[in-house]
XYZ file of C-alpha atoms in Angstrom:
694
model
C 32.874 129.794 85.690
C 33.199 126.320 84.336
C 35.415 127.655 81.533
C 37.772 129.458 83.783
C 38.153 126.424 86.216
C 40.614 124.577 83.986
C 42.581 127.858 83.380
C 42.837 128.730 87.235
C 43.906 125.068 88.176
C 47.700 125.256 86.358
C 48.049 128.815 87.576
C 47.800 127.395 91.334
C 49.907 124.296 90.405
C 52.694 126.036 88.553
C 54.610 127.326 91.992
C 54.282 124.124 93.651
C 55.538 122.060 90.491
C 58.684 124.775 89.931
C 59.733 124.738 93.598
C 62.099 121.510 93.445
C 63.767 123.193 90.557
C 64.533 126.439 92.166
C 65.782 124.812 95.062
C 68.073 122.653 92.969
C 69.420 125.947 91.098
C 69.939 127.445 94.502
C 71.821 124.584 95.591
C 74.028 124.542 92.735
C 74.733 128.092 92.854
C 75.875 127.631 96.382
C 78.009 124.569 95.902
C 79.568 126.555 92.875
C 80.176 129.407 94.999
C 81.702 127.306 97.837
C 83.702 125.698 95.261
C 85.229 129.034 93.945
C 85.828 130.001 97.560
C 87.729 126.866 98.251
C 89.970 127.325 95.100
C 90.573 131.026 96.133
C 91.651 129.722 99.568
C 93.814 127.333 98.062
C 95.611 129.777 95.868
C 95.753 132.825 98.632
C 96.901 130.668 101.501
C 99.595 129.169 99.284
C 100.834 132.778 98.257
C 100.735 133.765 102.029
C 102.912 130.713 102.601
C 105.252 131.281 100.207
C 105.695 134.865 101.438
C 106.434 133.787 105.035
C 108.873 131.111 103.799
C 110.755 133.886 101.979
C 110.824 136.164 105.350
C 112.412 133.063 107.003
C 114.989 132.704 104.110
C 115.770 136.150 103.082
C 115.291 138.361 106.327
C 115.274 136.014 109.525
C 118.086 133.643 108.413
C 120.186 136.109 106.703
C 119.994 138.642 109.732
C 120.908 135.683 112.182
C 123.903 134.835 109.902
C 125.077 138.431 109.782
C 125.023 138.514 113.755
C 127.806 135.588 113.450
C 126.432 134.025 116.508
C 128.661 130.802 117.004
C 126.154 129.135 119.357
C 123.097 129.167 116.788
C 123.216 126.244 114.354
C 121.177 127.792 111.598
C 121.385 124.630 109.371
C 119.980 122.802 111.949
C 117.100 125.140 112.546
C 115.978 125.917 108.938
C 117.089 122.482 107.486
C 116.210 122.217 103.726
C 113.904 125.356 103.782
C 115.637 126.656 100.619
C 114.334 123.498 98.616
C 110.867 123.955 99.928
C 110.851 127.535 98.995
C 112.004 126.613 95.341
C 109.164 124.007 94.988
C 106.492 126.260 96.534
C 107.338 129.131 94.298
C 106.991 126.893 90.935
C 103.740 125.288 92.598
C 102.236 128.742 93.317
C 102.991 129.987 89.981
C 101.190 127.083 88.393
C 98.215 127.633 90.623
C 98.028 131.113 89.601
C 98.116 130.386 86.024
C 94.917 128.285 86.170
C 92.871 131.366 87.399
C 92.818 132.589 83.660
C 91.411 129.393 82.406
C 88.150 129.128 84.431
C 86.553 126.253 82.571
C 89.462 123.788 82.950
C 90.637 125.243 86.295
C 89.813 122.157 88.613
C 91.410 119.689 86.151
C 94.407 121.894 85.930
C 94.813 122.107 89.591
C 94.483 118.360 90.095
C 97.237 117.558 87.433
C 99.415 120.249 89.238
C 99.245 118.345 92.372
C 100.032 115.114 90.582
C 103.048 116.751 88.912
C 104.601 117.864 92.099
C 103.847 114.936 94.095
C 107.132 113.514 94.219
C 108.950 116.819 94.567
C 106.864 117.731 97.577
C 107.388 114.318 99.021
C 111.106 114.683 98.656
C 111.683 118.094 100.274
C 109.113 117.819 102.901
C 110.066 114.684 104.495
C 113.377 115.635 105.038
C 112.139 118.970 106.675
C 109.689 117.104 108.817
C 112.410 114.638 109.936
C 114.602 117.015 111.260
C 111.440 119.480 112.603
C 111.662 117.962 116.070
C 115.588 118.373 116.356
C 114.820 122.168 115.251
C 112.302 122.550 117.947
C 114.982 121.115 120.652
C 117.577 123.767 119.410
C 114.790 126.520 119.942
C 114.221 125.364 123.316
C 117.918 125.238 124.042
C 118.078 128.836 122.729
C 115.340 129.833 125.326
C 117.398 128.865 128.427
C 120.062 131.297 127.109
C 118.967 134.748 127.808
C 121.684 136.330 125.348
C 120.648 134.186 122.348
C 116.953 134.613 123.124
C 117.355 138.502 123.225
C 119.171 138.096 119.829
C 116.620 136.245 118.272
C 113.812 138.431 119.698
C 115.689 141.548 118.291
C 115.998 139.852 114.835
C 112.106 138.913 114.830
C 111.320 142.712 115.856
C 113.515 144.235 113.127
C 112.692 141.729 110.277
C 108.872 140.620 110.859
C 107.412 142.941 113.455
C 103.742 142.721 112.006
C 103.890 138.926 112.855
C 104.043 139.414 116.561
C 106.105 136.061 116.940
C 108.141 135.855 119.946
C 110.400 132.914 118.737
C 111.256 130.718 115.625
C 108.823 128.003 116.214
C 106.157 130.213 115.003
C 107.764 130.067 111.478
C 109.583 126.767 111.715
C 106.186 124.798 111.905
C 104.510 126.183 108.941
C 106.104 123.814 106.282
C 104.913 120.993 108.488
C 101.253 122.420 108.679
C 101.085 123.172 105.225
C 101.893 119.849 103.609
C 99.158 118.418 106.181
C 96.970 120.839 104.830
C 96.968 120.287 101.306
C 94.503 117.006 101.491
C 91.876 119.248 103.508
C 91.794 121.832 100.813
C 91.255 119.618 97.999
C 88.781 117.641 100.178
C 86.977 120.871 100.591
C 87.155 121.639 96.658
C 85.730 118.053 96.082
C 82.820 118.120 98.427
C 81.612 121.221 96.604
C 82.002 119.355 93.176
C 79.285 117.438 91.494
C 80.212 113.645 91.134
C 79.239 114.190 87.437
C 81.685 116.894 86.985
C 84.571 115.958 84.830
C 87.021 117.253 87.208
C 85.632 115.054 90.136
C 87.707 111.999 89.510
C 91.036 114.079 88.958
C 90.177 115.907 92.335
C 90.003 112.511 93.900
C 93.210 111.221 92.711
C 94.941 114.390 93.805
C 93.533 114.240 97.359
C 94.546 110.517 97.285
C 98.129 111.687 96.257
C 98.608 114.310 99.038
C 97.169 111.703 101.626
C 99.815 109.378 100.421
C 102.787 111.885 100.681
C 101.588 112.488 104.357
C 101.520 108.748 105.010
C 105.130 108.419 103.642
C 106.452 111.259 105.268
C 105.264 109.908 108.665
C 106.770 106.444 107.614
C 110.017 108.234 106.688
C 110.016 110.226 109.943
C 109.606 106.846 111.858
C 112.617 105.255 110.022
C 114.717 108.263 110.780
C 113.737 108.067 114.503
C 114.690 104.438 114.464
C 117.997 105.182 112.770
C 118.934 108.036 115.256
C 118.321 105.824 118.053
C 120.762 103.027 116.936
C 123.139 105.066 115.257
C 124.327 106.924 118.285
C 127.680 105.155 119.446
C 127.612 104.810 123.373
C 130.824 105.311 125.117
C 130.103 103.156 128.309
C 132.496 102.127 131.042
C 132.809 98.528 131.647
C 131.048 99.001 134.990
C 128.161 100.758 132.962
C 128.140 97.631 130.396
C 127.864 95.294 133.220
C 124.919 97.155 134.804
C 123.022 96.924 131.816
C 123.142 93.055 131.690
C 120.062 91.149 132.656
C 118.335 88.098 132.079
C 116.639 89.095 128.800
C 119.752 90.839 127.343
C 121.911 87.727 128.080
C 119.224 85.542 126.479
C 118.923 88.051 123.337
C 122.768 88.024 122.741
C 123.148 84.401 123.159
C 120.379 83.587 120.589
C 122.097 86.072 118.119
C 125.331 84.364 118.781
C 124.032 80.913 118.216
C 122.389 81.899 115.044
C 125.518 83.764 113.737
C 127.589 80.383 114.449
C 124.822 78.526 112.541
C 125.101 80.958 109.403
C 128.916 80.320 109.466
C 128.649 76.665 109.780
C 125.845 76.398 107.109
C 123.410 74.883 109.353
C 120.796 77.582 108.419
C 120.929 80.000 105.438
C 121.512 83.527 105.449
C 119.122 86.152 104.431
C 120.747 87.649 101.303
C 120.284 91.269 100.340
C 122.556 91.814 97.193
C 121.473 95.543 96.803
C 122.479 96.025 100.563
C 125.815 94.142 100.319
C 126.974 95.978 97.353
C 126.387 99.371 99.174
C 127.773 98.143 102.343
C 130.854 96.869 100.573
C 131.525 100.356 98.936
C 130.778 102.022 102.324
C 133.477 100.099 104.007
C 135.810 100.475 101.433
C 135.321 104.378 101.815
C 135.417 104.259 105.507
C 138.688 102.116 105.444
C 140.158 104.713 103.022
C 139.282 107.558 105.180
C 140.791 105.892 108.304
C 143.943 105.172 106.719
C 144.123 108.845 105.076
C 143.509 110.439 108.251
C 146.423 108.314 110.094
C 148.664 109.450 107.243
C 147.808 113.110 107.430
C 148.219 113.047 111.257
C 151.647 111.342 110.771
C 152.490 113.938 108.384
C 151.586 116.717 110.676
C 153.456 115.265 113.302
C 156.460 114.746 111.408
C 156.150 118.458 109.932
C 155.915 119.796 113.530
C 159.411 117.887 114.287
C 160.801 119.126 111.155
C 160.170 122.633 112.018
C 161.717 122.404 115.725
C 165.018 121.617 113.990
C 166.868 124.727 113.017
C 170.171 123.707 111.204
C 170.490 127.104 109.656
C 171.341 128.503 113.168
C 174.218 126.302 113.653
C 177.756 127.187 112.466
C 178.196 125.622 108.797
C 181.725 124.500 107.482
C 181.245 126.270 104.018
C 181.700 129.155 102.314
C 180.656 132.423 103.918
C 178.506 133.712 100.978
C 176.878 130.238 100.484
C 176.304 129.740 104.250
C 174.346 133.263 104.402
C 172.118 132.310 101.585
C 171.251 129.076 103.048
C 170.409 130.623 106.316
C 168.541 133.173 104.614
C 166.494 130.687 102.478
C 166.222 127.980 105.281
C 165.000 130.831 107.914
C 162.392 131.873 105.165
C 161.018 128.510 105.100
C 160.881 127.902 108.532
C 159.502 131.093 109.771
C 156.822 131.627 107.082
C 156.400 129.201 104.245
C 156.323 125.907 106.215
C 154.047 127.208 109.142
C 151.692 128.580 106.872
C 151.440 125.188 105.033
C 151.116 123.462 108.048
C 148.044 125.844 109.301
C 146.352 125.434 105.878
C 147.020 121.789 105.933
C 145.262 121.405 109.204
C 142.407 123.588 108.462
C 141.712 122.349 104.741
C 142.372 118.680 104.958
C 142.960 117.148 108.468
C 139.919 119.077 110.089
C 137.573 118.058 107.265
C 139.076 114.806 107.280
C 138.129 114.371 110.757
C 134.605 115.758 110.366
C 134.076 113.124 107.317
C 135.398 110.246 109.714
C 133.046 111.505 112.546
C 130.289 111.278 109.946
C 130.916 107.622 109.059
C 130.511 106.547 112.683
C 126.545 106.944 112.642
C 126.119 104.623 109.305
C 128.838 102.318 110.658
C 126.882 101.932 114.045
C 123.543 101.474 112.180
C 124.956 98.756 109.825
C 126.151 96.894 113.028
C 122.704 96.985 114.507
C 121.149 95.955 111.299
C 122.988 92.787 111.555
C 121.930 92.257 115.162
C 118.259 92.939 114.302
C 118.597 90.804 111.103
C 119.725 87.790 113.477
C 116.372 88.641 115.585
C 114.298 88.652 112.481
C 115.220 85.614 111.056
C 114.873 83.739 114.614
C 111.327 85.224 114.873
C 110.346 84.415 111.095
C 111.397 80.776 111.846
C 109.380 80.711 114.976
C 106.435 82.392 113.172
C 106.537 79.612 110.534
C 106.422 77.056 113.340
C 103.680 78.407 115.387
C 101.843 80.725 113.140
C 101.815 83.680 115.412
C 104.091 86.188 117.188
C 103.984 88.697 120.148
C 103.655 92.409 119.805
C 107.243 92.805 120.985
C 108.496 90.442 118.386
C 106.397 92.302 115.675
C 108.066 95.441 116.846
C 111.316 93.847 116.541
C 110.665 92.766 112.850
C 109.531 96.292 112.004
C 112.546 97.930 113.363
C 114.688 95.391 110.936
C 112.594 96.478 108.294
C 112.656 100.343 108.900
C 116.375 100.162 109.374
C 117.086 97.982 106.072
C 114.698 100.081 104.001
C 116.498 103.159 105.122
C 120.154 101.849 104.567
C 119.043 100.595 101.064
C 117.366 104.171 100.014
C 119.939 106.401 101.588
C 123.284 104.538 101.620
C 123.710 105.047 98.014
C 123.348 108.746 98.363
C 125.387 108.746 101.407
C 128.413 107.031 99.662
C 128.031 109.519 96.650
C 128.149 112.454 98.965
C 130.969 111.056 101.223
C 132.928 110.244 98.155
C 132.629 113.712 96.608
C 133.809 115.169 100.115
C 136.971 112.954 100.199
C 137.769 113.946 96.679
C 137.367 117.666 97.394
C 140.047 116.967 100.611
C 142.358 115.258 98.176
C 141.972 117.982 95.771
C 142.848 120.455 98.617
C 145.917 118.259 99.717
C 146.960 118.270 96.113
C 146.684 122.049 95.733
C 148.445 122.714 98.931
C 151.597 120.454 97.988
C 151.746 122.283 94.572
C 151.420 125.682 96.258
C 154.178 124.643 98.669
C 156.528 123.377 95.909
C 155.997 126.612 93.819
C 156.886 128.827 96.808
C 159.967 126.766 97.864
C 161.128 127.076 94.161
C 160.715 130.525 94.049
C 162.351 131.339 97.328
C 165.151 128.904 95.954
C 165.619 130.410 92.630
C 166.064 134.047 94.317
C 168.756 132.755 96.584
C 170.403 130.380 93.780
C 170.796 133.391 91.429
C 173.117 134.960 93.779
C 175.556 132.011 93.712
C 178.718 132.076 91.793
C 177.690 129.106 89.690
C 174.258 130.291 88.795
C 175.506 131.423 85.329
C 177.783 128.520 84.792
C 176.857 126.436 81.405
C 174.515 123.396 82.257
C 177.206 120.738 81.296
C 179.718 122.478 83.293
C 177.924 122.685 86.101
C 176.711 118.925 86.040
C 180.292 118.051 85.827
C 181.151 120.127 89.028
C 178.155 118.442 90.746
C 179.370 114.893 90.043
C 183.166 115.671 91.174
C 181.596 117.348 94.307
C 179.525 114.230 95.048
C 182.422 111.926 94.076
C 184.761 113.742 96.692
C 181.868 113.742 99.196
C 181.389 109.832 98.811
C 185.119 109.193 99.373
C 185.102 111.334 102.449
C 181.934 109.203 103.879
C 183.701 105.888 102.788
C 186.768 107.167 104.620
C 184.804 108.143 107.977
C 182.954 104.903 107.787
C 186.263 102.909 107.653
C 187.480 105.036 110.591
C 184.291 104.748 112.230
C 184.300 100.861 112.325
C 187.833 100.775 113.506
C 187.365 102.939 116.352
C 183.794 101.527 117.119
C 184.411 98.416 119.375
C 182.494 95.142 118.794
C 179.073 95.038 119.979
C 178.506 93.549 123.321
C 175.386 91.922 124.552
C 172.369 92.596 126.872
C 170.614 89.538 128.601
C 167.013 88.629 128.338
C 164.857 87.550 130.798
C 163.932 83.950 131.248
C 160.462 84.294 129.855
C 161.869 86.036 126.784
C 164.492 83.337 126.233
C 161.796 80.673 126.401
C 159.424 82.692 123.922
C 162.358 83.287 121.437
C 163.063 79.584 121.330
C 159.603 78.525 120.954
C 159.630 80.966 117.825
C 162.482 79.209 116.621
C 161.099 76.055 117.212
C 157.873 76.658 115.252
C 158.948 78.712 112.188
C 162.681 78.422 112.076
C 165.580 81.046 112.668
C 165.236 82.547 109.292
C 161.975 84.109 110.113
C 162.904 85.783 113.328
C 162.949 89.556 113.142
C 163.268 92.352 115.711
C 160.967 95.392 116.462
C 163.335 98.497 116.071
C 160.833 101.087 117.695
C 157.723 100.960 119.659
C 154.616 99.925 117.850
C 150.994 100.839 118.860
C 148.265 98.930 117.055
C 145.576 101.224 115.791
C 143.595 98.931 113.609
C 141.908 95.550 114.094
C 144.236 92.694 114.332
C 147.274 95.114 114.665
C 149.897 94.427 117.520
C 151.323 96.555 120.069
C 155.100 95.812 120.659
C 158.134 97.161 122.485
C 161.398 98.186 120.829
C 163.558 95.262 120.734
C 160.961 92.602 120.928
C 161.553 89.512 118.714
C 158.779 88.027 116.460
C 158.658 85.577 113.691
C 157.411 86.403 110.112
C 154.108 84.734 109.159
C 153.297 86.392 105.711
C 154.889 89.686 104.074
C 151.342 91.275 103.413
C 147.874 91.557 104.694
C 144.593 90.106 103.579
C 144.073 93.148 101.117
C 147.466 92.677 99.564
C 149.148 95.587 101.406
C 152.887 94.707 101.673
C 153.572 97.343 104.139
C 151.545 95.283 106.811
C 153.192 91.889 107.837
C 151.503 89.274 109.572
C 153.708 88.177 112.544
C 153.921 85.586 115.463
C 154.821 87.378 118.938
C 154.926 84.201 120.679
C 151.422 83.791 121.747
C 149.713 86.622 119.747
C 149.586 86.882 116.055
C 148.553 90.003 114.367
C 150.037 92.782 111.836
C 152.858 95.293 112.283
C 154.497 97.828 110.046
C 157.161 96.101 107.747
C 159.408 99.178 108.307
C 159.783 98.710 111.769
C 161.251 95.156 111.771
C 164.819 93.914 110.740
C 165.931 90.242 110.364
C 168.025 88.478 113.142
C 170.255 85.459 113.125
C 171.149 83.172 116.002
C 174.984 82.878 116.735
C 177.045 80.652 118.745
C 178.512 82.120 121.884
C 182.131 81.091 122.841
C 181.107 79.641 125.934
C 179.717 75.902 125.620
C 175.822 75.598 125.469
C 175.586 79.334 125.474
C 172.979 80.965 122.625
C 173.439 84.776 122.188
C 171.378 87.335 120.243
C 173.960 89.585 118.525
C 174.084 91.539 115.254
C 176.051 89.985 112.376
C 179.502 92.239 111.920
C 180.459 90.604 108.737
C 180.224 92.041 105.066
C 176.821 93.956 105.808
C 177.893 95.983 109.041
C 175.236 96.677 111.624
C 172.542 94.337 110.023
C 171.389 91.771 112.433
C 171.473 87.937 111.443
C 171.055 84.622 113.293
C 171.689 80.994 113.083
C 170.022 78.128 114.301
C 171.100 77.092 117.872
C 173.009 73.636 117.874
C 172.004 72.502 121.428
C 168.285 71.989 121.809
C 168.215 73.261 125.412
C 170.713 76.084 126.112
C 171.540 76.937 129.530
C 170.813 80.702 130.345
C 172.717 83.507 132.314
C 170.518 86.111 133.457
C 171.924 89.525 133.818
C 170.069 92.599 134.781
C 169.754 95.624 132.027
C 171.026 98.997 133.056
C 171.905 102.289 131.234
C 174.185 105.202 131.841
C 173.955 108.641 130.314
C 177.206 109.867 128.752
C 178.280 112.749 126.700
C 178.604 111.733 123.260
C 180.797 114.803 122.250
C 183.153 116.849 123.845
C 181.505 120.366 124.786
C 183.403 123.514 126.220
C 181.410 125.823 128.600
C 181.131 129.485 127.320
C 179.335 130.941 130.404
C 179.096 130.278 133.983
C 175.753 128.743 133.877
C 177.266 126.023 131.397
C 179.504 122.863 132.282
C 182.282 121.244 130.075
C 182.127 117.674 129.031
C 184.546 115.045 127.620
C 183.322 112.717 124.927
C 182.343 109.467 126.718
C 182.199 110.956 130.301
C 179.570 109.760 132.588
C 177.176 112.153 133.988
C 173.717 112.847 135.748
C 170.824 114.539 133.974
C 168.928 116.789 136.743
C 166.460 118.442 134.320
C 165.923 117.567 130.622
C 165.298 121.301 129.971
C 166.249 124.879 130.659
C 164.571 127.174 133.173
C 162.407 128.506 130.067
C 161.360 124.805 129.220
C 163.286 124.406 126.325
C 164.464 120.999 125.483
C 167.454 122.032 123.816
C 169.395 122.367 126.835
C 169.646 120.079 129.735
C 170.812 120.555 133.392
C 173.386 117.863 134.434
C 175.856 117.037 137.226
C 179.385 115.863 136.177
C 182.362 115.740 138.837
C 180.337 117.657 141.475
C 179.816 120.606 139.092
C 176.322 121.299 137.862
C 175.601 123.283 134.604
C 173.660 123.335 131.327
C 174.861 121.381 128.339
C 173.296 120.941 124.730
C 170.717 117.979 125.098
C 171.925 116.823 121.369
C 175.263 116.068 123.084
C 173.906 113.537 125.389
C 173.659 109.774 124.681
C 172.027 106.925 126.709
C 174.158 103.901 126.458
C 173.507 100.159 128.078
C 176.251 99.087 130.672
C 178.346 95.940 129.451
C 176.816 92.919 130.431
C 177.765 89.067 130.586
C 176.669 86.146 128.846
C 173.080 84.685 128.356
C 170.382 85.396 125.678
C 170.989 88.782 124.996
C 170.000 91.980 122.534
C 172.679 94.017 120.833
C 174.172 96.998 122.140
C 177.138 99.104 121.285
C 179.764 100.727 123.500
C 180.411 104.537 123.226
C 183.614 105.683 121.605
C 185.846 107.261 123.719
C 186.708 109.895 121.390
C 184.985 111.991 118.896
C 186.254 111.790 115.335
């Protein structure tokens, strides 16, 4: 019995001694199993997620696009979901590749998250920032029964197994997925021993995913600030005055005083060379787009006016064969080639240019708002350095400036590049359209030219014939001009108002008579520092170019206001002595350069002024013979009264007039408006109508 005690005692202690070991093994097995399940969950949920995104892109969006519903904004709904799908597919492929490498799987998964960190952040932050706008679109579509029915039919046809009733079920998935990555990694980490080689790598991967979500939230906040301040509000004066209060007036006064101190050098400016460089490029681009848009608008308007004129329908004094060919060519150009060119120019150049100009307004508004917030930021910084503290509102103001500044610095470069590419494409379209137009016109002209009698004449003989014809035409024009000057009487003058006389004398005293110019047509200022002037107004030239060296914009003094006007709408004037003593007259110089206006200095410092009211009379510029009872005959120079400047169909080519008690239609192009003759005083030039047509 004594010998058996020692043997039995160990047998009884063995289960008690091995119990902790068994529990530890069981716990390790359970943790390893949970770890394996967490990894499987990561891979399976990623595969399901990618499949759902593919349904959105390849089925739902394609089906909606095929319906061609103009009221549904597919770009606003799905944003950059294509980029997310591309990144997620490659990420899923990497995850599935780790399955076959069991010992190193956790390390490979951690490395994969680190590898895709930047790509995930770049695509998901754009999607998450536009997600709220997409939800607003979905809600707006729910209010339209027709659109809601179309969307429901699409979901039932493409993804009936999901049971989704609207698009928000699918649109929220990328937002949910990027926030779930840290949770899935944390679940794997919780079931991984701290002694495991992959533990630190998993920690880094989880931290990277948390950092991505934090960066996405910050980017979203900046975008919300930018969206708030980039909207250009069109308020009436009453609404602007209604927004004024004690706080807003104090804030604007503080900003203005800060700006004055910057300009005076009292306080230093906060310099940001990177932003200044980007802003300079942006402003240069915006200026170019604005000027190009104005030029294209003018081009389209001039083209429309050109299409309204139809000289081929008039009787031409030329050989019948050549006249027919000209009518045929001009008719083809006016009916088909030029209208088609104008339509394509509007669709491919003008409309994209308007869209680009509209796109630039948001950044322009945000840049202006940045300056306001920068002035607030500097004021708060100065106050903080003196007192050492700041209020909650002041801290929010500083954060707003920092958010706007960071967003502009990070995205203005990309915006400039995209806008420049957009503008380059517009210019390439313009060049291609001009090339196509020239090619089509040349083809039509060659067809008609081949039928002319001189088409097979040798080139030297043809050019000699052209020179002879031009010489003969030049002689005829000179003869006509000489006869015109003989028949046309000398110019008479029309009086100026006393205020205009005083203003002109002031311009002469300030700048001299050699700087006087007259506006030849109405000018409507469309840019900053541009003047709006009326035809006939007299100005003084200050500088023959603007601040950017553009010689087509001149700086002038309009007698109180100074600004820029188109150089092509100005012509020089001189002051000449009136035959009456102490009278000054503004009249064109009829000397060597006929019809060019010039002036000499007044000899008397304070001329006397005669004031005569200005009046106009409509007369017949040419003789016209009535060809039907609805028309009325006219003699050149005959006064008449215009009753309606168009016919019954609204065409402005004919006007209803009354002459000698008779009413009838006459061609509108035969009518002229001439000033009645006036007596002395300060005056503008005018010419009386010739009594006969030559």
